[in-house]
């Protein structure tokens, strides 16, 4: 498993930067899993996520305006690719805010990362898929899997599935964060049913 290093600047100890970096980890972690150094920019009260693609360009991710301090207030995502040294050279990649062309996707991460992954700029060779296994009280098992995809897209799908499970009344019983050797997983419970959600790497 590969993940990009943290950015190198003095804001790493700033409480606001830490709050935003952790609060938007569902956006930042997939970008870092693609191998891109990712940061939260604090520009005079205007906040956005910035990912360096390593080719002289960067992704700028915001919402209708800048990102709110509370991620629950996000009403959609905008993604722009621009030159690091020439930000006036830019391309709008995605807009799921209420007036955007992808507004029907709302705050879902999976379609946004499908568009990002289509850039074919991922620095990681890894490919993963998300799977969910549900066991009923009687021992019956239901299994479903997502497609094999770049690590950023797979991680975004993991966060989306987690969000949907909690929205549907599932209680998070246990979560294991990713580390250098293990992918994240989460266990949910509802009405004596148990669902295991995990990321699985593909090995040729």
XYZ file of C-alpha atoms in Angstrom:
204
model
C 0.000 0.000 0.000
C 1.340 3.417 -0.936
C 0.224 6.822 0.276
C 1.761 10.222 -0.383
C 3.633 11.975 2.385
C 2.131 14.861 4.297
C 2.875 18.352 2.969
C 5.893 20.094 4.451
C 5.015 23.480 5.959
C 4.424 25.227 9.272
C 0.632 24.821 9.167
C 0.890 21.175 10.246
C 0.580 22.304 13.864
C -2.141 24.889 13.204
C -5.409 23.783 14.911
C -7.560 25.060 12.023
C -5.430 23.291 9.407
C -5.581 20.072 11.442
C -9.360 20.359 11.802
C -9.840 20.840 8.059
C -7.312 18.175 7.073
C -9.015 15.621 9.329
C -12.542 16.786 8.526
C -11.959 16.380 4.778
C -9.984 13.137 5.081
C -12.672 11.433 2.940
C -11.462 13.634 0.052
C -7.799 13.945 1.015
C -7.053 10.264 1.685
C -8.153 9.071 -1.793
C -5.981 11.772 -3.377
C -2.995 10.731 -1.268
C -3.649 7.077 -2.157
C -3.207 8.072 -5.798
C 0.296 9.182 -4.828
C -0.330 12.937 -4.797
C 0.863 15.261 -2.028
C -2.361 16.836 -0.815
C -2.889 19.906 1.318
C -5.585 22.192 2.688
C -4.982 25.761 1.628
C -5.810 28.492 4.144
C -6.108 31.649 2.075
C -7.594 34.466 4.138
C -10.637 32.467 5.188
C -10.992 30.758 1.780
C -10.324 27.025 2.152
C -9.819 24.380 -0.504
C -8.087 21.034 -0.999
C -5.062 21.074 -3.279
C -3.389 17.984 -4.790
C -0.089 18.184 -6.688
C -0.254 15.797 -9.674
C 3.520 15.871 -10.098
C 3.428 17.088 -13.706
C 3.300 20.829 -13.114
C -0.451 20.816 -12.555
C -2.655 20.540 -9.491
C -6.255 19.790 -8.595
C -8.226 22.365 -6.632
C -11.283 20.926 -4.882
C -13.863 23.220 -3.335
C -17.646 23.519 -3.091
C -20.067 26.208 -4.302
C -17.539 28.666 -2.934
C -14.644 27.756 -0.657
C -14.918 24.718 1.583
C -16.841 25.313 4.829
C -15.128 24.476 8.099
C -17.922 21.942 8.742
C -17.837 19.297 5.953
C -21.532 18.521 6.540
C -22.324 21.927 4.993
C -20.814 20.988 1.617
C -23.550 21.067 -1.058
C -21.492 19.552 -3.876
C -17.946 19.504 -5.220
C -16.012 21.471 -7.809
C -12.738 20.188 -9.269
C -10.403 22.343 -11.345
C -7.065 21.318 -12.837
C -4.659 24.209 -13.177
C -1.000 24.978 -13.697
C 0.941 25.337 -10.453
C 3.025 28.216 -11.796
C 0.303 29.403 -14.186
C -3.070 29.060 -12.418
C -4.689 31.144 -15.163
C -4.302 28.023 -17.351
C -7.029 25.827 -15.936
C -9.764 23.352 -16.837
C -13.005 22.731 -14.953
C -13.277 18.951 -14.519
C -16.309 18.454 -12.315
C -19.113 20.431 -10.663
C -21.793 18.729 -8.581
C -22.901 21.893 -6.766
C -26.634 22.749 -7.082
C -26.164 24.698 -10.346
C -23.427 22.489 -11.797
C -23.694 20.011 -14.692
C -23.128 17.071 -12.311
C -25.522 18.386 -9.645
C -27.420 15.065 -9.654
C -24.407 13.482 -7.929
C -24.509 15.905 -4.993
C -21.811 15.177 -2.413
C -21.120 11.606 -3.555
C -17.397 10.985 -3.921
C -17.465 8.037 -6.338
C -18.465 9.949 -9.518
C -16.072 12.775 -8.687
C -13.148 10.357 -8.378
C -14.219 8.520 -11.522
C -13.657 11.819 -13.334
C -10.350 12.401 -11.523
C -9.139 8.860 -12.259
C -9.992 9.382 -15.934
C -7.084 11.840 -16.064
C -4.795 8.788 -15.922
C -2.383 10.753 -13.734
C -2.360 8.346 -10.785
C 1.169 7.890 -9.457
C 0.357 4.557 -7.800
C 0.348 1.243 -9.695
C -2.041 -0.298 -7.152
C -5.520 -1.442 -8.095
C -8.160 -2.236 -5.470
C -11.811 -3.041 -5.051
C -14.323 -2.460 -2.286
C -16.346 -5.384 -0.968
C -19.172 -5.687 1.537
C -20.101 -9.010 3.162
C -23.308 -9.158 5.205
C -24.116 -12.021 7.556
C -27.713 -12.505 8.754
C -28.641 -13.810 12.240
C -29.232 -17.225 10.616
C -25.761 -17.366 9.070
C -26.708 -16.562 5.463
C -24.140 -14.426 3.703
C -24.602 -11.797 1.016
C -21.564 -10.431 -0.785
C -21.143 -7.534 -3.206
C -18.067 -5.930 -4.727
C -17.236 -2.773 -6.574
C -15.119 -2.663 -9.736
C -11.343 -2.924 -9.787
C -10.117 0.663 -9.866
C -7.333 3.070 -9.003
C -6.716 3.429 -5.264
C -8.242 6.907 -5.105
C -11.496 5.782 -6.674
C -11.636 2.650 -4.522
C -11.020 4.636 -1.348
C -13.689 7.171 -2.329
C -16.139 4.296 -2.930
C -15.251 2.899 0.528
C -16.139 6.235 2.134
C -19.370 6.478 0.100
C -20.465 2.958 1.082
C -19.691 3.742 4.730
C -21.800 6.887 4.515
C -24.724 5.014 2.916
C -24.630 2.278 5.557
C -24.765 4.810 8.383
C -27.499 6.755 6.615
C -29.516 3.516 6.402
C -29.295 2.959 10.140
C -26.248 0.726 10.412
C -24.118 1.307 13.524
C -20.347 1.376 13.224
C -19.129 -1.343 15.582
C -15.438 -1.309 14.703
C -13.134 0.527 12.326
C -9.502 -0.249 11.568
C -7.578 2.609 10.015
C -5.152 1.913 7.212
C -1.484 1.541 8.004
C 1.606 0.710 5.980
C 0.600 -2.918 5.554
C -3.177 -3.102 5.900
C -6.103 -1.577 4.068
C -8.934 -0.012 6.093
C -11.971 -2.018 7.082
C -15.161 -1.333 9.017
C -17.766 -3.523 10.694
C -21.394 -2.373 10.918
C -24.345 -3.849 12.825
C -28.117 -3.501 12.410
C -30.916 -5.751 13.696
C -28.408 -8.539 14.460
C -27.059 -8.356 10.910
C -23.325 -7.704 10.504
C -21.629 -6.119 7.487
C -17.885 -6.153 6.886
C -16.723 -3.403 4.539
C -13.152 -3.524 3.286
C -10.683 -2.603 0.587
C -8.843 -5.465 -1.094
C -5.701 -5.038 -3.223
C -5.452 -6.792 -6.562
C -2.431 -9.027 -7.094
C -1.497 -10.120 -10.605
